[in-house]
């Protein structure tokens, strides 16, 4: 963080908030609703304009259904697809089927984020869309948040800015400084398609150095989303089409999906520089939530539930701090401990699974082996999922 007073281009504003939330994904939106409903003065910054598409597999574990409903979100009345079955295929086309236990549901981020945004605004959250936070300073037990257009102060700040943001780079967070390796430098690509595929199933199709998920969302669309290494793209002249044809199509399931489906976006939604390296949950007194606190590998299909759950947990410590019943360091320490208790093992399991599914040969052998022992897949699903919260 730098000294914001030195920034002469910024116009001063008298506004003071209880909590400033940077980033309006599932973590930031849900936190803003919880705290605004409890009577606090909340400001939420989002650099994009709702509704918008973002890279995500759009399969949400049912462990978060109760919490989403408790926020006042009535999406379930739309009859969203409930997903209870899993297919995992190897690059050579060998595959295994398993039941998902609790399972999940499918909904686009375009829809659910926008629904939560409307609820946040209804509860009095000051929402600044198309507004990027560029700096932050902590002085005399309060924050100054600088954004493109002004600055405000707040007693608490939540960093809910996702996998990688300008602030991670500015603060030189540890994961930004890591050299490219096995757990960082991934790219994500998402399409919506119309296709023929069972609505109650999610499939994860592996290919060399990546995997691609397909599952139903609302309406008659399916989300088709893959994660792979930046290296895979580079080796294919930085062309997604070329990489898809040369690498993904080697898995017969993917060749079939990509050649037979109707693609609904003119261009895919993409992101780069994804990292699964460890992160700190509190940095410079900023309470990190969602992916900004630690990102689970998408293979586990559970990042959204973790983002929502981390907000529920952090709200439980922000409230007594604002009510002056605990001190700032107690709020920070207890949040960090509770975060690790809830998510530490899951992230570890996710990293191990990510390593296992990276290599073509190992994945082929692994799927060939576990298809005789489907309980192993169930064990892996359980290791990366939590209970209803
Ligand atoms: C390829 C892929 C597939 C995935 N599939 C699934 C899946 O099927 N199921 C699942 O549960 N999870 C999945 N995930 C993970 C899931 O998408 C994330 O865990 C989840 O989106 C985290 O939510 P969040 O609120 O922390 O961050 P985000 O949803 O990323 O929101 C962060 C927000 O912060 C904003 N922002 C950033 N910097 C600033 C700034 N300086 N100022 C203002 N705004 C800012 C961004 O615009 C963004 O809207 C997947 C991830 C990837 C990469």
Short mmCIF file of C-alpha atoms and ligand atoms in Angstrom, two decimals:
data_model
loop_
_atom_site.label_atom_id
_atom_site.label_comp_id
_atom_site.label_asym_id
_atom_site.label_seq_id
_atom_site.Cartn_x
_atom_site.Cartn_y
_atom_site.Cartn_z
CA UNK A 1 0.00 0.00 0.00
CA UNK A 2 1.18 3.51 -0.67
CA UNK A 3 0.44 6.89 0.82
CA UNK A 4 -2.75 8.11 -0.89
CA UNK A 5 -2.42 11.66 0.40
CA UNK A 6 0.33 12.12 -2.20
CA UNK A 7 -2.15 11.47 -5.03
CA UNK A 8 -3.14 15.00 -6.10
CA UNK A 9 -5.37 13.82 -8.97
CA UNK A 10 -7.90 12.40 -6.58
CA UNK A 11 -10.80 14.49 -5.46
CA UNK A 12 -11.47 14.24 -1.73
CA UNK A 13 -14.85 13.02 -0.61
CA UNK A 14 -16.31 13.33 2.89
CA UNK A 15 -17.86 9.87 2.64
CA UNK A 16 -17.08 7.45 5.41
CA UNK A 17 -18.29 3.86 5.42
CA UNK A 18 -18.19 1.02 7.91
CA UNK A 19 -16.90 -1.43 5.32
CA UNK A 20 -15.39 -0.97 1.86
CA UNK A 21 -15.55 -4.10 -0.31
CA UNK A 22 -13.26 -4.30 -3.32
CA UNK A 23 -14.64 -6.64 -6.00
CA UNK A 24 -18.22 -7.67 -6.64
CA UNK A 25 -18.03 -11.39 -7.42
CA UNK A 26 -19.86 -13.90 -5.24
CA UNK A 27 -17.61 -13.16 -2.25
CA UNK A 28 -18.00 -9.37 -2.35
CA UNK A 29 -21.70 -9.35 -3.22
CA UNK A 30 -22.70 -11.81 -0.50
CA UNK A 31 -20.61 -9.99 2.12
CA UNK A 32 -22.16 -6.66 1.16
CA UNK A 33 -25.67 -8.11 1.59
CA UNK A 34 -24.91 -9.69 4.98
CA UNK A 35 -23.41 -6.50 6.40
CA UNK A 36 -25.91 -4.06 4.88
CA UNK A 37 -28.76 -6.18 6.25
CA UNK A 38 -27.14 -5.97 9.69
CA UNK A 39 -27.41 -2.18 9.44
CA UNK A 40 -23.86 -1.18 8.43
CA UNK A 41 -22.93 1.41 5.83
CA UNK A 42 -21.32 -0.51 2.98
CA UNK A 43 -19.64 0.52 -0.25
CA UNK A 44 -18.89 -2.06 -2.97
CA UNK A 45 -16.52 -1.40 -5.87
CA UNK A 46 -16.76 -3.43 -9.06
CA UNK A 47 -14.65 -2.62 -12.10
CA UNK A 48 -17.10 -4.22 -14.55
CA UNK A 49 -20.75 -3.42 -15.25
CA UNK A 50 -23.44 -5.97 -14.33
CA UNK A 51 -24.59 -8.22 -15.84
CA UNK A 52 -21.48 -9.69 -17.38
CA UNK A 53 -19.99 -13.07 -18.25
CA UNK A 54 -16.88 -14.33 -16.52
CA UNK A 55 -14.76 -17.45 -16.78
CA UNK A 56 -16.28 -20.07 -14.50
CA UNK A 57 -17.62 -23.61 -14.89
CA UNK A 58 -20.93 -22.42 -13.35
CA UNK A 59 -21.52 -25.59 -11.34
CA UNK A 60 -22.24 -24.63 -7.72
CA UNK A 61 -22.06 -27.26 -5.00
CA UNK A 62 -25.39 -27.66 -3.21
CA UNK A 63 -23.59 -27.04 0.09
CA UNK A 64 -24.25 -23.32 -0.56
CA UNK A 65 -27.93 -23.49 -1.56
CA UNK A 66 -29.27 -22.67 1.92
CA UNK A 67 -26.90 -19.72 2.25
CA UNK A 68 -27.78 -18.33 -1.20
CA UNK A 69 -31.48 -18.58 -0.36
CA UNK A 70 -30.85 -16.90 2.98
CA UNK A 71 -29.47 -13.89 1.08
CA UNK A 72 -32.93 -13.49 -0.49
CA UNK A 73 -32.01 -14.99 -3.85
CA UNK A 74 -35.01 -16.68 -5.41
CA UNK A 75 -33.26 -18.20 -8.40
CA UNK A 76 -34.13 -21.74 -7.38
CA UNK A 77 -37.73 -21.02 -8.30
CA UNK A 78 -36.57 -20.87 -11.93
CA UNK A 79 -36.02 -24.63 -11.86
CA UNK A 80 -32.25 -24.56 -12.21
CA UNK A 81 -30.71 -27.89 -13.27
CA UNK A 82 -29.72 -30.09 -10.34
CA UNK A 83 -26.56 -32.04 -11.12
CA UNK A 84 -26.02 -35.34 -9.36
CA UNK A 85 -23.83 -37.35 -11.73
CA UNK A 86 -20.20 -37.07 -12.77
CA UNK A 87 -18.30 -38.35 -15.78
CA UNK A 88 -14.52 -38.04 -15.86
CA UNK A 89 -12.72 -38.94 -19.06
CA UNK A 90 -9.02 -39.36 -19.76
CA UNK A 91 -7.29 -37.81 -22.79
CA UNK A 92 -7.51 -41.20 -24.54
CA UNK A 93 -11.32 -41.32 -24.11
CA UNK A 94 -11.40 -43.90 -21.30
CA UNK A 95 -13.96 -42.75 -18.73
CA UNK A 96 -15.55 -43.32 -15.36
CA UNK A 97 -19.04 -42.47 -14.08
CA UNK A 98 -19.78 -41.65 -10.44
CA UNK A 99 -22.56 -40.20 -8.31
CA UNK A 100 -21.85 -36.82 -6.77
CA UNK A 101 -23.31 -37.29 -3.29
CA UNK A 102 -24.71 -33.88 -2.37
CA UNK A 103 -24.26 -32.68 -5.97
CA UNK A 104 -24.71 -29.18 -7.31
CA UNK A 105 -26.76 -26.93 -9.56
CA UNK A 106 -26.03 -25.00 -12.71
CA UNK A 107 -26.46 -21.24 -13.09
CA UNK A 108 -24.58 -18.69 -15.17
CA UNK A 109 -22.55 -16.03 -13.40
CA UNK A 110 -24.30 -13.55 -15.69
CA UNK A 111 -27.54 -14.40 -13.90
CA UNK A 112 -26.57 -15.13 -10.29
CA UNK A 113 -24.14 -12.22 -9.87
CA UNK A 114 -26.74 -9.83 -11.26
CA UNK A 115 -29.43 -11.21 -8.92
CA UNK A 116 -27.17 -10.70 -5.90
CA UNK A 117 -26.28 -7.22 -7.10
CA UNK A 118 -29.99 -6.29 -7.15
CA UNK A 119 -30.41 -7.62 -3.60
CA UNK A 120 -27.34 -5.68 -2.42
CA UNK A 121 -28.68 -2.43 -3.87
CA UNK A 122 -32.11 -3.10 -2.35
CA UNK A 123 -30.48 -3.37 1.08
CA UNK A 124 -28.79 0.00 0.67
CA UNK A 125 -25.27 -0.99 -0.43
CA UNK A 126 -23.57 1.87 -2.27
CA UNK A 127 -22.48 0.11 -5.45
CA UNK A 128 -19.91 1.74 -7.70
CA UNK A 129 -19.84 -0.19 -10.97
CA UNK A 130 -17.18 0.35 -13.63
CA UNK A 131 -15.04 1.60 -10.79
CA UNK A 132 -11.59 0.20 -10.20
CA UNK A 133 -9.87 0.58 -6.86
CA UNK A 134 -6.33 1.68 -7.55
CA UNK A 135 -4.85 2.18 -4.09
CA UNK A 136 -5.44 1.79 -0.41
CA UNK A 137 -3.85 3.22 2.73
CA UNK A 138 -4.26 2.25 6.38
CA UNK A 139 -3.63 5.13 8.80
CA UNK A 140 -4.90 5.87 12.32
CA UNK A 141 -6.99 2.70 12.44
CA UNK A 142 -8.92 3.51 9.28
CA UNK A 143 -8.59 2.96 5.51
CA UNK A 144 -8.58 5.35 2.61
CA UNK A 145 -9.70 3.67 -0.60
CA UNK A 146 -8.69 5.36 -3.84
CA UNK A 147 -10.62 4.61 -7.00
CA UNK A 148 -10.85 6.04 -10.48
CA UNK A 149 -13.01 9.02 -9.60
CA UNK A 150 -12.44 9.68 -5.93
CA UNK A 151 -11.57 8.36 -2.49
CA UNK A 152 -13.52 7.34 0.57
CA UNK A 153 -12.65 6.11 4.03
CA UNK A 154 -13.85 3.02 5.85
CA UNK A 155 -13.21 1.25 9.15
CA UNK A 156 -12.81 -2.18 7.52
CA UNK A 157 -11.79 -3.30 4.01
CA UNK A 158 -12.53 -6.65 2.41
CA UNK A 159 -10.36 -7.66 -0.54
CA UNK A 160 -12.82 -9.66 -2.64
CA UNK A 161 -11.07 -8.99 -5.93
CA UNK A 162 -10.75 -12.56 -7.18
CA UNK A 163 -7.89 -14.60 -8.56
CA UNK A 164 -5.56 -11.79 -9.55
CA UNK A 165 -6.07 -8.06 -9.55
CA UNK A 166 -4.15 -4.84 -10.04
CA UNK A 167 -3.91 -4.62 -6.23
CA UNK A 168 -2.20 -8.03 -5.94
CA UNK A 169 0.42 -6.75 -8.36
CA UNK A 170 0.70 -3.38 -6.64
CA UNK A 171 1.13 -4.98 -3.20
CA UNK A 172 3.55 -7.57 -4.65
CA UNK A 173 1.64 -10.37 -2.90
CA UNK A 174 3.74 -13.53 -2.56
CA UNK A 175 1.88 -15.52 -5.22
CA UNK A 176 2.59 -12.78 -7.79
CA UNK A 177 6.31 -13.13 -7.17
CA UNK A 178 6.40 -16.93 -7.77
CA UNK A 179 8.20 -18.11 -10.89
CA UNK A 180 5.94 -19.86 -13.46
CA UNK A 181 5.47 -23.45 -12.22
CA UNK A 182 3.04 -26.33 -11.82
CA UNK A 183 0.53 -24.37 -9.79
CA UNK A 184 0.44 -21.08 -11.62
CA UNK A 185 0.30 -19.59 -15.10
CA UNK A 186 -2.93 -21.23 -16.22
CA UNK A 187 -5.47 -19.83 -18.63
CA UNK A 188 -9.26 -20.25 -18.48
CA UNK A 189 -11.67 -20.23 -21.43
CA UNK A 190 -15.47 -20.28 -21.32
CA UNK A 191 -18.22 -20.72 -23.91
CA UNK A 192 -21.96 -21.14 -23.66
CA UNK A 193 -23.25 -23.74 -26.09
CA UNK A 194 -26.42 -25.51 -27.10
CA UNK A 195 -25.76 -29.21 -27.21
CA UNK A 196 -27.14 -32.61 -26.44
CA UNK A 197 -26.06 -33.64 -22.96
CA UNK A 198 -27.91 -34.91 -19.85
CA UNK A 199 -28.99 -31.99 -17.64
CA UNK A 200 -28.23 -33.87 -14.41
CA UNK A 201 -24.57 -34.59 -15.24
CA UNK A 202 -21.30 -32.72 -15.15
CA UNK A 203 -18.47 -34.09 -17.27
CA UNK A 204 -14.79 -33.33 -16.82
CA UNK A 205 -12.86 -34.24 -19.92
CA UNK A 206 -9.10 -34.28 -19.55
CA UNK A 207 -6.61 -33.42 -22.26
CA UNK A 208 -2.86 -32.85 -22.29
CA UNK A 209 -2.16 -30.28 -19.56
CA UNK A 210 -5.77 -29.37 -18.93
CA UNK A 211 -9.38 -30.31 -18.48
CA UNK A 212 -12.70 -29.10 -19.82
CA UNK A 213 -16.01 -29.19 -17.96
CA UNK A 214 -19.49 -29.24 -19.40
CA UNK A 215 -22.76 -28.90 -17.48
CA UNK A 216 -26.16 -27.30 -17.88
CA UNK A 217 -27.07 -23.79 -16.72
CA UNK A 218 -30.42 -21.97 -16.95
CA UNK A 219 -32.47 -21.87 -20.16
CA UNK A 220 -31.23 -24.24 -22.82
CA UNK A 221 -27.54 -23.34 -22.49
CA UNK A 222 -24.60 -25.40 -21.31
CA UNK A 223 -21.40 -24.02 -19.89
CA UNK A 224 -18.29 -25.34 -21.62
CA UNK A 225 -15.21 -24.19 -19.76
CA UNK A 226 -11.61 -25.31 -19.73
CA UNK A 227 -8.40 -24.68 -17.86
CA UNK A 228 -4.97 -25.28 -19.34
CA UNK A 229 -1.41 -24.04 -19.13
CA UNK A 230 -0.25 -20.86 -20.83
CA UNK A 231 2.46 -23.08 -22.32
CA UNK A 232 -0.14 -25.19 -24.18
CA UNK A 233 -1.46 -22.03 -25.83
CA UNK A 234 2.01 -20.76 -26.65
CA UNK A 235 2.89 -24.05 -28.34
CA UNK A 236 -0.16 -23.54 -30.56
CA UNK A 237 0.76 -20.09 -31.86
CA UNK A 238 -1.35 -18.43 -29.14
CA UNK A 239 -4.44 -19.53 -31.05
CA UNK A 240 -7.30 -21.02 -29.01
CA UNK A 241 -8.80 -22.62 -32.14
CA UNK A 242 -5.50 -24.25 -33.03
CA UNK A 243 -4.96 -25.50 -29.49
CA UNK A 244 -8.50 -26.88 -29.33
CA UNK A 245 -8.05 -28.75 -32.61
CA UNK A 246 -4.53 -30.01 -31.86
CA UNK A 247 -4.90 -30.88 -28.17
CA UNK A 248 -8.48 -30.92 -26.89
CA UNK A 249 -9.86 -32.83 -29.91
CA UNK A 250 -7.60 -35.78 -29.08
CA UNK A 251 -10.13 -36.59 -26.38
CA UNK A 252 -13.04 -38.05 -28.46
CA UNK A 253 -15.64 -36.55 -26.07
CA UNK A 254 -14.26 -33.06 -26.61
CA UNK A 255 -13.96 -33.49 -30.35
CA UNK A 256 -17.63 -34.42 -30.41
CA UNK A 257 -18.74 -31.52 -28.17
CA UNK A 258 -16.69 -28.90 -30.02
CA UNK A 259 -17.77 -30.09 -33.47
CA UNK A 260 -21.45 -30.79 -32.75
CA UNK A 261 -22.46 -27.89 -30.47
CA UNK A 262 -23.86 -24.50 -31.35
CA UNK A 263 -21.61 -21.81 -29.84
CA UNK A 264 -23.59 -18.91 -28.41
CA UNK A 265 -20.89 -16.25 -27.83
CA UNK A 266 -19.18 -14.51 -30.74
CA UNK A 267 -15.91 -14.93 -28.81
CA UNK A 268 -15.07 -16.98 -25.69
CA UNK A 269 -14.53 -15.30 -22.33
CA UNK A 270 -10.91 -15.78 -21.28
CA UNK A 271 -8.55 -15.12 -18.38
CA UNK A 272 -4.85 -15.71 -17.90
CA UNK A 273 -2.21 -15.90 -15.17
CA UNK A 274 -4.34 -18.05 -12.88
CA UNK A 275 -2.41 -19.25 -9.84
CA UNK A 276 -3.24 -21.88 -7.22
CA UNK A 277 -0.30 -20.94 -5.01
CA UNK A 278 -0.95 -20.21 -1.34
CA UNK A 279 -2.19 -16.76 -0.32
CA UNK A 280 -2.53 -14.89 2.95
CA UNK A 281 -6.03 -14.30 4.30
CA UNK A 282 -5.15 -10.97 5.90
CA UNK A 283 -2.69 -8.55 4.32
CA UNK A 284 -2.06 -5.01 5.51
CA UNK A 285 -5.21 -5.31 7.67
CA UNK A 286 -7.30 -6.09 4.57
CA UNK A 287 -9.54 -9.14 5.08
CA UNK A 288 -9.33 -11.30 1.95
CA UNK A 289 -12.32 -13.37 0.88
CA UNK A 290 -13.07 -15.72 -2.02
CA UNK A 291 -10.28 -16.38 -4.51
CA UNK A 292 -8.30 -13.42 -3.12
CA UNK A 293 -7.82 -15.45 0.08
CA UNK A 294 -6.90 -18.69 -1.70
CA UNK A 295 -8.10 -20.35 -4.88
CA UNK A 296 -9.10 -24.00 -5.10
CA UNK A 297 -8.45 -25.74 -8.41
CA UNK A 298 -11.56 -25.67 -10.64
CA UNK A 299 -11.41 -29.46 -11.05
CA UNK A 300 -13.02 -29.66 -7.63
CA UNK A 301 -15.92 -27.43 -8.77
CA UNK A 302 -16.10 -25.72 -5.43
CA UNK A 303 -14.55 -22.24 -5.63
CA UNK A 304 -17.89 -20.45 -5.67
CA UNK A 305 -19.11 -22.16 -2.50
CA UNK A 306 -15.84 -21.32 -0.82
CA UNK A 307 -16.18 -17.67 -1.90
CA UNK A 308 -19.68 -17.49 -0.41
CA UNK A 309 -18.71 -19.37 2.74
CA UNK A 310 -15.64 -17.20 3.36
CA UNK A 311 -17.88 -14.13 3.30
CA UNK A 312 -20.24 -15.68 5.82
CA UNK A 313 -17.27 -16.40 8.09
CA UNK A 314 -15.66 -12.97 7.77
CA UNK A 315 -18.99 -11.22 8.47
CA UNK A 316 -19.10 -13.05 11.81
CA UNK A 317 -15.87 -11.30 12.85
CA UNK A 318 -16.44 -7.90 11.22
CA UNK A 319 -19.72 -7.45 13.12
CA UNK A 320 -18.28 -7.68 16.67
CA UNK A 321 -15.36 -5.47 15.60
CA UNK A 322 -17.71 -2.75 14.35
CA UNK A 323 -19.74 -3.14 17.54
CA UNK A 324 -16.47 -2.60 19.46
CA UNK A 325 -16.68 -5.93 21.27
CA UNK A 326 -13.41 -7.23 19.75
CA UNK A 327 -10.23 -5.44 18.70
CA UNK A 328 -8.91 -5.31 15.13
CA UNK A 329 -6.13 -7.83 15.72
CA UNK A 330 -8.61 -10.26 17.26
CA UNK A 331 -10.91 -9.89 14.23
CA UNK A 332 -8.00 -10.55 11.89
CA UNK A 333 -6.52 -13.50 13.81
CA UNK A 334 -9.82 -15.24 14.38
CA UNK A 335 -10.83 -14.86 10.73
CA UNK A 336 -7.53 -16.30 9.56
CA UNK A 337 -7.83 -19.27 11.93
CA UNK A 338 -11.41 -19.97 10.97
CA UNK A 339 -10.58 -19.70 7.25
CA UNK A 340 -7.75 -22.22 7.60
CA UNK A 341 -9.94 -24.56 9.65
CA UNK A 342 -12.65 -24.55 6.98
CA UNK A 343 -10.65 -24.48 3.76
CA UNK A 344 -6.99 -25.41 4.43
CA UNK A 345 -7.39 -29.16 3.82
CA UNK A 346 -9.63 -28.65 0.79
CA UNK A 347 -7.12 -26.41 -0.93
CA UNK A 348 -4.37 -28.92 -0.23
CA UNK A 349 -6.48 -31.75 -1.71
CA UNK A 350 -7.29 -29.55 -4.73
CA UNK A 351 -3.59 -28.87 -5.37
CA UNK A 352 -2.74 -32.58 -5.18
CA UNK A 353 -5.54 -33.48 -7.60
CA UNK A 354 -4.47 -30.71 -9.97
CA UNK A 355 -0.97 -32.21 -10.13
CA UNK A 356 -2.39 -35.68 -10.77
CA UNK A 357 -4.52 -34.55 -13.70
CA UNK A 358 -1.83 -32.50 -15.41
CA UNK A 359 0.01 -35.25 -17.24
CA UNK A 360 -1.59 -37.10 -20.15
CA UNK A 361 0.02 -40.49 -19.43
CA UNK A 362 -0.75 -40.38 -15.69
CA UNK A 363 -4.38 -39.34 -16.28
CA UNK A 364 -4.91 -42.15 -18.81
CA UNK A 365 -3.49 -44.70 -16.36
CA UNK A 366 -5.36 -43.23 -13.41
CA UNK A 367 -8.79 -43.30 -15.10
CA UNK A 368 -8.07 -46.81 -16.42
CA UNK A 369 -7.41 -47.87 -12.84
CA UNK A 370 -10.16 -46.02 -10.91
CA UNK A 371 -12.96 -47.09 -13.25
CA UNK A 372 -12.78 -50.40 -11.37
CA UNK A 373 -12.88 -48.55 -8.02
CA UNK A 374 -15.34 -45.62 -8.36
CA UNK A 375 -15.25 -45.02 -4.60
CA UNK A 376 -11.81 -43.43 -5.13
CA UNK A 377 -13.44 -40.68 -7.24
CA UNK A 378 -16.11 -40.20 -4.55
CA UNK A 379 -13.34 -39.85 -1.97
CA UNK A 380 -11.68 -37.15 -4.09
CA UNK A 381 -14.98 -35.27 -4.49
CA UNK A 382 -15.56 -35.42 -0.72
CA UNK A 383 -12.03 -34.21 0.04
CA UNK A 384 -12.61 -31.00 -1.90
CA UNK A 385 -16.15 -30.26 -0.72
CA UNK A 386 -17.56 -29.07 2.57
CA UNK A 387 -20.83 -29.34 4.44
CA UNK A 388 -23.88 -27.14 4.04
CA UNK A 389 -23.34 -23.77 5.74
C1 LIG B 1 -11.66 -22.21 -15.52
C2 LIG B 1 -12.37 -22.08 -14.21
C3 LIG B 1 -13.52 -22.83 -13.96
C4 LIG B 1 -14.18 -22.73 -12.72
N1 LIG B 1 -15.30 -23.49 -12.50
C5 LIG B 1 -15.91 -23.45 -11.31
C6 LIG B 1 -17.09 -24.22 -11.07
O1 LIG B 1 -17.62 -24.90 -11.95
N2 LIG B 1 -17.64 -24.17 -9.82
C7 LIG B 1 -17.12 -23.39 -8.81
O2 LIG B 1 -17.67 -23.40 -7.71
N3 LIG B 1 -16.03 -22.63 -9.04
C8 LIG B 1 -15.43 -22.63 -10.25
N4 LIG B 1 -14.33 -21.84 -10.48
C9 LIG B 1 -13.87 -20.94 -9.39
C10 LIG B 1 -14.79 -19.75 -9.23
O3 LIG B 1 -15.00 -19.11 -10.47
C11 LIG B 1 -14.18 -18.78 -8.25
O4 LIG B 1 -13.74 -19.49 -7.11
C12 LIG B 1 -15.17 -17.69 -7.83
O5 LIG B 1 -15.56 -16.94 -8.94
C13 LIG B 1 -14.55 -16.79 -6.78
O6 LIG B 1 -15.40 -15.70 -6.52
P1 LIG B 1 -14.79 -14.31 -6.01
O7 LIG B 1 -15.95 -13.48 -5.63
O8 LIG B 1 -13.71 -14.57 -5.03
O9 LIG B 1 -14.04 -13.71 -7.29
P2 LIG B 1 -14.61 -13.23 -8.68
O10 LIG B 1 -15.90 -13.88 -9.00
O11 LIG B 1 -13.49 -13.39 -9.65
O12 LIG B 1 -14.91 -11.67 -8.44
C14 LIG B 1 -13.88 -10.75 -8.23
C15 LIG B 1 -14.36 -9.40 -8.75
O13 LIG B 1 -13.45 -8.37 -8.38
C16 LIG B 1 -13.43 -7.40 -9.41
N5 LIG B 1 -12.19 -6.63 -9.24
C17 LIG B 1 -10.91 -7.07 -9.31
N6 LIG B 1 -10.03 -6.07 -9.03
C18 LIG B 1 -10.80 -4.97 -8.78
C19 LIG B 1 -10.48 -3.64 -8.43
N7 LIG B 1 -9.22 -3.23 -8.26
N8 LIG B 1 -11.50 -2.76 -8.25
C20 LIG B 1 -12.80 -3.15 -8.40
N9 LIG B 1 -13.15 -4.42 -8.75
C21 LIG B 1 -12.16 -5.32 -8.90
C22 LIG B 1 -13.48 -8.24 -10.68
O14 LIG B 1 -13.95 -7.51 -11.79
C23 LIG B 1 -14.45 -9.35 -10.27
O15 LIG B 1 -15.80 -9.05 -10.64
C24 LIG B 1 -13.67 -21.88 -11.71
C25 LIG B 1 -12.54 -21.09 -11.97
C26 LIG B 1 -11.90 -21.18 -13.20
C27 LIG B 1 -10.67 -20.36 -13.45
#
